[in-house]
Each structure stands twice: as C-alpha cells, then as structure tokens.
CSV table of C-alpha atoms and ligand atoms in Angstrom, one decimal:
chain,number,residue,atom,x,y,z
A,27,UNK,CA,0.0,0.0,0.0
A,28,UNK,CA,1.2,3.5,-0.9
A,29,UNK,CA,0.4,5.6,2.1
A,30,UNK,CA,0.4,9.3,2.6
A,31,UNK,CA,0.5,11.0,6.0
A,32,UNK,CA,-0.7,14.6,6.1
A,33,UNK,CA,-0.1,16.2,9.5
A,34,UNK,CA,-1.5,19.4,10.7
A,35,UNK,CA,-3.1,21.2,13.7
A,36,UNK,CA,-6.2,21.6,11.5
A,37,UNK,CA,-7.4,24.5,13.7
A,38,UNK,CA,-9.8,24.3,11.8
A,39,UNK,CA,-9.4,22.0,8.8
A,40,UNK,CA,-10.3,23.9,5.6
A,41,UNK,CA,-10.7,23.2,1.9
A,42,UNK,CA,-7.0,23.8,1.1
A,43,UNK,CA,-6.2,20.9,3.4
A,44,UNK,CA,-8.7,18.6,1.9
A,45,UNK,CA,-7.7,19.5,-1.7
A,46,UNK,CA,-4.0,18.9,-0.8
A,47,UNK,CA,-4.9,15.4,0.5
A,48,UNK,CA,-7.0,14.5,-2.6
A,49,UNK,CA,-4.6,15.9,-5.1
A,50,UNK,CA,-1.6,14.3,-3.4
A,51,UNK,CA,-3.4,10.9,-3.7
A,52,UNK,CA,-4.0,11.5,-7.4
A,53,UNK,CA,-0.6,12.8,-8.2
A,54,UNK,CA,1.5,10.3,-6.2
A,55,UNK,CA,-0.9,7.4,-6.8
A,56,UNK,CA,-1.5,6.9,-3.1
A,57,UNK,CA,-4.0,4.3,-1.9
A,58,UNK,CA,-4.7,6.1,1.3
A,59,UNK,CA,-4.0,9.5,2.9
A,60,UNK,CA,-4.2,9.7,6.7
A,61,UNK,CA,-4.9,13.2,8.1
A,62,UNK,CA,-2.9,13.1,11.3
A,63,UNK,CA,-4.2,15.5,13.9
A,64,UNK,CA,-1.3,17.1,15.8
A,65,UNK,CA,-1.7,17.6,19.5
A,66,UNK,CA,0.5,20.6,19.4
A,67,UNK,CA,3.0,21.6,16.8
A,68,UNK,CA,6.5,22.1,18.2
A,69,UNK,CA,6.8,25.1,15.9
A,70,UNK,CA,3.5,26.8,16.8
A,71,UNK,CA,1.8,28.6,19.7
A,72,UNK,CA,-1.0,26.5,21.4
A,73,UNK,CA,-4.1,25.7,19.5
A,74,UNK,CA,-7.4,27.6,19.8
A,75,UNK,CA,-9.9,24.8,19.5
A,76,UNK,CA,-9.7,21.7,21.7
A,77,UNK,CA,-8.2,18.4,20.6
A,78,UNK,CA,-11.6,16.8,20.5
A,79,UNK,CA,-13.1,19.6,18.4
A,80,UNK,CA,-10.2,19.6,15.9
A,81,UNK,CA,-10.5,15.9,15.6
A,82,UNK,CA,-14.2,16.0,15.0
A,83,UNK,CA,-13.9,18.7,12.4
A,84,UNK,CA,-11.3,16.5,10.5
A,85,UNK,CA,-13.7,13.5,10.8
A,86,UNK,CA,-16.5,15.6,9.3
A,87,UNK,CA,-14.4,17.0,6.5
A,88,UNK,CA,-13.2,13.5,5.3
A,89,UNK,CA,-16.5,11.8,5.8
A,90,UNK,CA,-17.4,10.1,2.5
A,91,UNK,CA,-14.1,10.9,0.8
A,92,UNK,CA,-12.7,7.6,-0.5
A,93,UNK,CA,-9.1,7.1,0.4
A,94,UNK,CA,-9.0,9.7,3.2
A,95,UNK,CA,-8.8,8.7,6.8
A,96,UNK,CA,-8.2,10.3,10.2
A,97,UNK,CA,-5.1,9.6,12.2
A,98,UNK,CA,-5.1,9.7,16.0
A,99,UNK,CA,-1.6,8.5,16.8
A,100,UNK,CA,-0.2,12.0,17.8
A,101,UNK,CA,-3.3,12.7,19.9
A,102,UNK,CA,-2.7,9.5,21.9
A,103,UNK,CA,0.8,10.6,23.0
A,104,UNK,CA,2.2,13.5,25.1
A,105,UNK,CA,2.9,16.7,23.2
A,106,UNK,CA,4.8,17.8,21.2
A,107,UNK,CA,4.5,15.6,18.2
A,108,UNK,CA,7.5,15.1,15.9
A,109,UNK,CA,7.0,13.9,12.3
A,110,UNK,CA,9.8,11.4,12.6
A,111,UNK,CA,8.0,9.5,15.4
A,112,UNK,CA,4.7,9.6,13.5
A,113,UNK,CA,6.3,8.2,10.4
A,114,UNK,CA,8.0,5.5,12.3
A,115,UNK,CA,4.6,4.5,13.7
A,116,UNK,CA,3.0,4.3,10.3
A,117,UNK,CA,5.8,2.2,8.9
A,118,UNK,CA,4.0,-0.7,10.7
A,119,UNK,CA,1.2,-0.2,8.1
A,120,UNK,CA,3.4,0.4,5.0
A,121,UNK,CA,7.0,1.0,4.0
A,122,UNK,CA,5.8,2.9,1.0
A,123,UNK,CA,5.3,6.2,2.8
A,124,UNK,CA,5.0,9.8,1.8
A,125,UNK,CA,4.8,12.6,4.3
A,126,UNK,CA,2.6,15.3,2.7
A,127,UNK,CA,3.1,19.0,3.3
A,128,UNK,CA,2.7,22.5,1.9
A,129,UNK,CA,5.7,24.3,0.6
A,130,UNK,CA,5.8,26.6,3.7
A,131,UNK,CA,6.4,23.6,5.9
A,132,UNK,CA,9.2,22.3,3.7
A,133,UNK,CA,11.0,25.6,4.4
A,134,UNK,CA,11.1,24.7,8.1
A,135,UNK,CA,12.4,21.1,7.5
A,136,UNK,CA,15.8,21.9,9.1
A,137,UNK,CA,14.1,22.9,12.3
A,138,UNK,CA,12.4,19.5,12.5
A,139,UNK,CA,13.6,16.7,14.7
A,140,UNK,CA,16.0,14.3,12.9
A,141,UNK,CA,15.2,15.4,9.3
A,142,UNK,CA,17.8,13.0,7.9
A,143,UNK,CA,16.3,10.0,9.6
A,144,UNK,CA,12.9,11.2,8.5
A,145,UNK,CA,14.0,11.3,4.9
A,146,UNK,CA,15.4,7.8,5.2
A,147,UNK,CA,12.0,6.5,6.4
A,148,UNK,CA,9.7,8.3,3.9
A,149,UNK,CA,9.5,10.5,0.9
A,150,UNK,CA,8.1,14.0,1.1
A,151,UNK,CA,5.2,15.0,-1.1
A,152,UNK,CA,5.2,18.8,-1.3
A,153,UNK,CA,2.4,21.0,-2.7
A,154,UNK,CA,3.1,24.6,-3.6
A,155,UNK,CA,1.1,27.0,-1.6
A,156,UNK,CA,0.1,30.6,-2.5
A,157,UNK,CA,2.7,32.9,-1.2
A,158,UNK,CA,5.2,30.1,-0.6
A,159,UNK,CA,7.4,29.6,-3.6
A,160,UNK,CA,10.0,26.8,-3.1
A,161,UNK,CA,13.3,28.5,-2.2
A,162,UNK,CA,16.8,27.5,-3.1
A,163,UNK,CA,17.6,26.4,0.4
A,164,UNK,CA,15.1,23.5,0.0
A,165,UNK,CA,16.9,22.3,-3.2
A,166,UNK,CA,19.7,20.5,-1.3
A,167,UNK,CA,17.0,18.3,0.1
A,168,UNK,CA,15.3,17.8,-3.2
A,169,UNK,CA,18.6,16.8,-4.8
A,170,UNK,CA,18.6,13.8,-2.6
A,171,UNK,CA,15.7,12.6,-4.6
A,172,UNK,CA,13.4,12.2,-1.6
A,173,UNK,CA,11.1,15.1,-2.4
A,174,UNK,CA,8.2,14.9,-4.9
A,175,UNK,CA,6.7,18.2,-5.7
A,176,UNK,CA,3.2,18.0,-7.0
A,177,UNK,CA,0.9,20.6,-8.5
A,178,UNK,CA,-2.3,21.3,-6.8
A,179,UNK,CA,-5.1,23.8,-7.4
A,180,UNK,CA,-3.9,26.8,-5.5
A,181,UNK,CA,-6.2,27.6,-2.7
A,182,UNK,CA,-5.4,30.8,-0.9
A,183,UNK,CA,-6.8,29.9,2.5
A,184,UNK,CA,-5.3,29.3,5.9
A,185,UNK,CA,-6.7,28.3,9.3
A,186,UNK,CA,-5.5,31.7,10.6
A,187,UNK,CA,-7.6,33.5,8.0
A,188,UNK,CA,-10.6,31.5,9.0
A,189,UNK,CA,-10.2,32.3,12.6
A,190,UNK,CA,-9.8,36.0,11.8
A,191,UNK,CA,-12.9,36.0,9.7
A,192,UNK,CA,-14.9,34.4,12.4
A,193,UNK,CA,-13.6,36.8,15.0
A,194,UNK,CA,-14.6,39.7,12.6
A,195,UNK,CA,-18.0,38.2,12.1
A,196,UNK,CA,-17.4,37.5,8.4
A,197,UNK,CA,-18.5,34.5,6.5
A,198,UNK,CA,-16.3,31.4,6.0
A,199,UNK,CA,-18.8,29.6,3.7
A,200,UNK,CA,-16.9,28.0,0.8
A,201,UNK,CA,-13.6,27.9,2.7
A,202,UNK,CA,-14.6,24.9,4.8
A,203,UNK,CA,-17.0,22.0,4.2
A,204,UNK,CA,-20.7,22.6,5.0
A,205,UNK,CA,-20.4,20.0,7.8
A,206,UNK,CA,-17.4,21.8,9.4
A,207,UNK,CA,-19.1,25.1,9.0
A,208,UNK,CA,-22.2,23.8,10.9
A,209,UNK,CA,-20.0,22.4,13.6
A,210,UNK,CA,-18.1,25.7,14.1
A,211,UNK,CA,-21.4,27.6,14.2
A,212,UNK,CA,-23.1,25.2,16.6
A,213,UNK,CA,-20.1,25.2,19.0
A,214,UNK,CA,-19.4,28.9,18.4
A,215,UNK,CA,-15.7,28.1,17.9
A,216,UNK,CA,-13.1,30.9,17.5
A,217,UNK,CA,-15.5,33.6,18.7
A,218,UNK,CA,-14.5,34.3,22.2
A,219,UNK,CA,-11.7,36.7,22.7
A,220,UNK,CA,-10.7,38.7,19.6
A,221,UNK,CA,-7.1,39.0,20.7
A,222,UNK,CA,-6.5,35.2,20.8
A,223,UNK,CA,-7.6,34.5,17.2
A,224,UNK,CA,-4.9,36.2,15.2
B,316,LIG,P1,-2.4,28.2,10.5
B,316,LIG,O1,-3.0,29.3,9.6
B,316,LIG,O2,-3.1,28.0,11.8
B,316,LIG,O3,-0.9,28.2,10.6
B,316,LIG,P2,-2.6,26.3,8.2
B,316,LIG,O4,-3.8,26.7,7.4
B,316,LIG,O5,-1.2,26.6,7.7
B,316,LIG,O6,-2.8,26.8,9.7
B,316,LIG,P3,-1.8,23.7,9.3
B,316,LIG,O7,-2.8,22.8,10.0
B,316,LIG,O8,-0.8,24.4,10.1
B,316,LIG,O9,-2.8,24.8,8.5
B,316,LIG,O10,-1.2,23.0,8.0
B,316,LIG,C1,-1.0,21.7,7.8
B,316,LIG,C2,-0.4,21.5,6.5
B,316,LIG,O11,-1.3,22.0,5.5
B,316,LIG,C3,1.0,22.2,6.3
B,316,LIG,O12,1.9,21.4,5.6
B,316,LIG,C4,0.6,23.4,5.4
B,316,LIG,O13,1.6,23.8,4.5
B,316,LIG,C5,-0.6,22.8,4.5
B,316,LIG,N1,-1.5,23.8,4.0
B,316,LIG,C6,-2.4,24.5,4.8
B,316,LIG,N2,-3.1,25.3,4.0
B,316,LIG,C7,-2.8,25.1,2.7
B,316,LIG,C8,-3.2,25.6,1.4
B,316,LIG,N3,-4.1,26.5,1.3
B,316,LIG,N4,-2.6,25.1,0.3
B,316,LIG,C9,-1.6,24.1,0.5
B,316,LIG,N5,-1.1,23.6,1.6
B,316,LIG,C10,-1.7,24.1,2.7
C-alpha cells in the first residue's frame, strides 16, 4: 500500500487541506491518505480549539471521501509531536510512505527533529502554496531525490484567515465544508476573545 501521512493542527481544517490530500493521492498514486491531527505543533503557539473539536472537524471533513482517513496517533501521545515519530509508527502499516506538506512547511524542515532519519524512512510529497514559492535552500533536500513536488489547485486559504474571519463576524462559507461550517457555528468556535484568534 502506498500511504500518505498529512499532518496538521487543523485549527480548523479547511478546503485547502482537503484538496491537498485529494490531489496528493491522485498525483502520487497513493492508496490512502491519513490526516494526522497534531496535539500541538513544536513550531507553533498553542491551538485555539480543543483536541476533540479539531479531531471531530477532521472527521466531518473527510466523511465520505474515499481514500482519506483520520489519524489519531499523535493525539494519543504526550505533546509535542514530531513527524519522525509519527512516520516510524505508520511504517507498521506500510513501508511505501509519503509525508505530505505544503511548501511553507518544507522551508522549516531543518528545524524538525531528525530530518535525515525522517527522509530515510519516507519520501516527502510537497504541494506549492500561494505565497510560498520553493526557495533555493530547499533544493539540497530535493537533490537527494526524496522530495516529490506535486501541483495542486492553488487555494489561498489558511486556518489563521478562517479564525480571523470568524472573529470579525465575516462568513467562511466556501472555505470549509458545510459540515465543518455547521460544527463551528453550533459550537461557536473561534469567537470568544478577539485577541486570541490572530
Ligand atoms: P495556520 O494558519 O493556523 O498556521 P494552516 O492553514 O497553515 O494553519 P496547518 O494545520 O498548520 O494549516 O497546516 C497543515 C499543512 O497543510 C501544512 O503542511 C501546510 O503547509 C498545509 N496547508 C495549509 N493550508 C494550505 C493551502 N491553502 N494550500 C496548500 N497547503 C496548505
């Protein structure tokens, strides 16, 4: 099985995330993509929504999408989560592994834990992202032949933008799935304290 692992805080999951997973599966001929929900990114401030809410939103977003699944490995362990540990875990399911990420995350690869070991265990599937052109410093990694860049429909949306829109009382329809939109509205997520959402 050719398996893709797509990690994120998904705070909240949006259509750019879902398109990345679908287009990676098509471009890299993956049988399955697991959206692995991070407990807490080592490189980010704490999350805004709870683990349970972020997990539920990912479940709603991938419901009915063939080939997409939700990963709970990182949530089951103490924070912070490192990709190298997650990949090692998924090697029990498949040795044909791709870690999927947007171009902005590739830029930070050197700050990750054990990037060399990581690249021995999996390939990277990287999608270009609006505003994040792949820079020369990422080329050394690419030369090692462990990075597959794939084209995806450019979707200029981020979780930060969604949180800001909600805090400003603006619509996020079309940026997240209808089921995720309903969930956010019902639970009144990202509304509380304006300062926290930026
Ligand atoms: P935030 O705005 O809170 O930083 P985010 O929208 O970047 O969040 P994350 O959960 O941090 O979302 O990202 C998970 C992965 O999804 C990262 O590899 C990131 O590069 C990628 N990604 C997020 N949004 C897009 C997008 N619109 N197009 C392509 N890749 C994306």
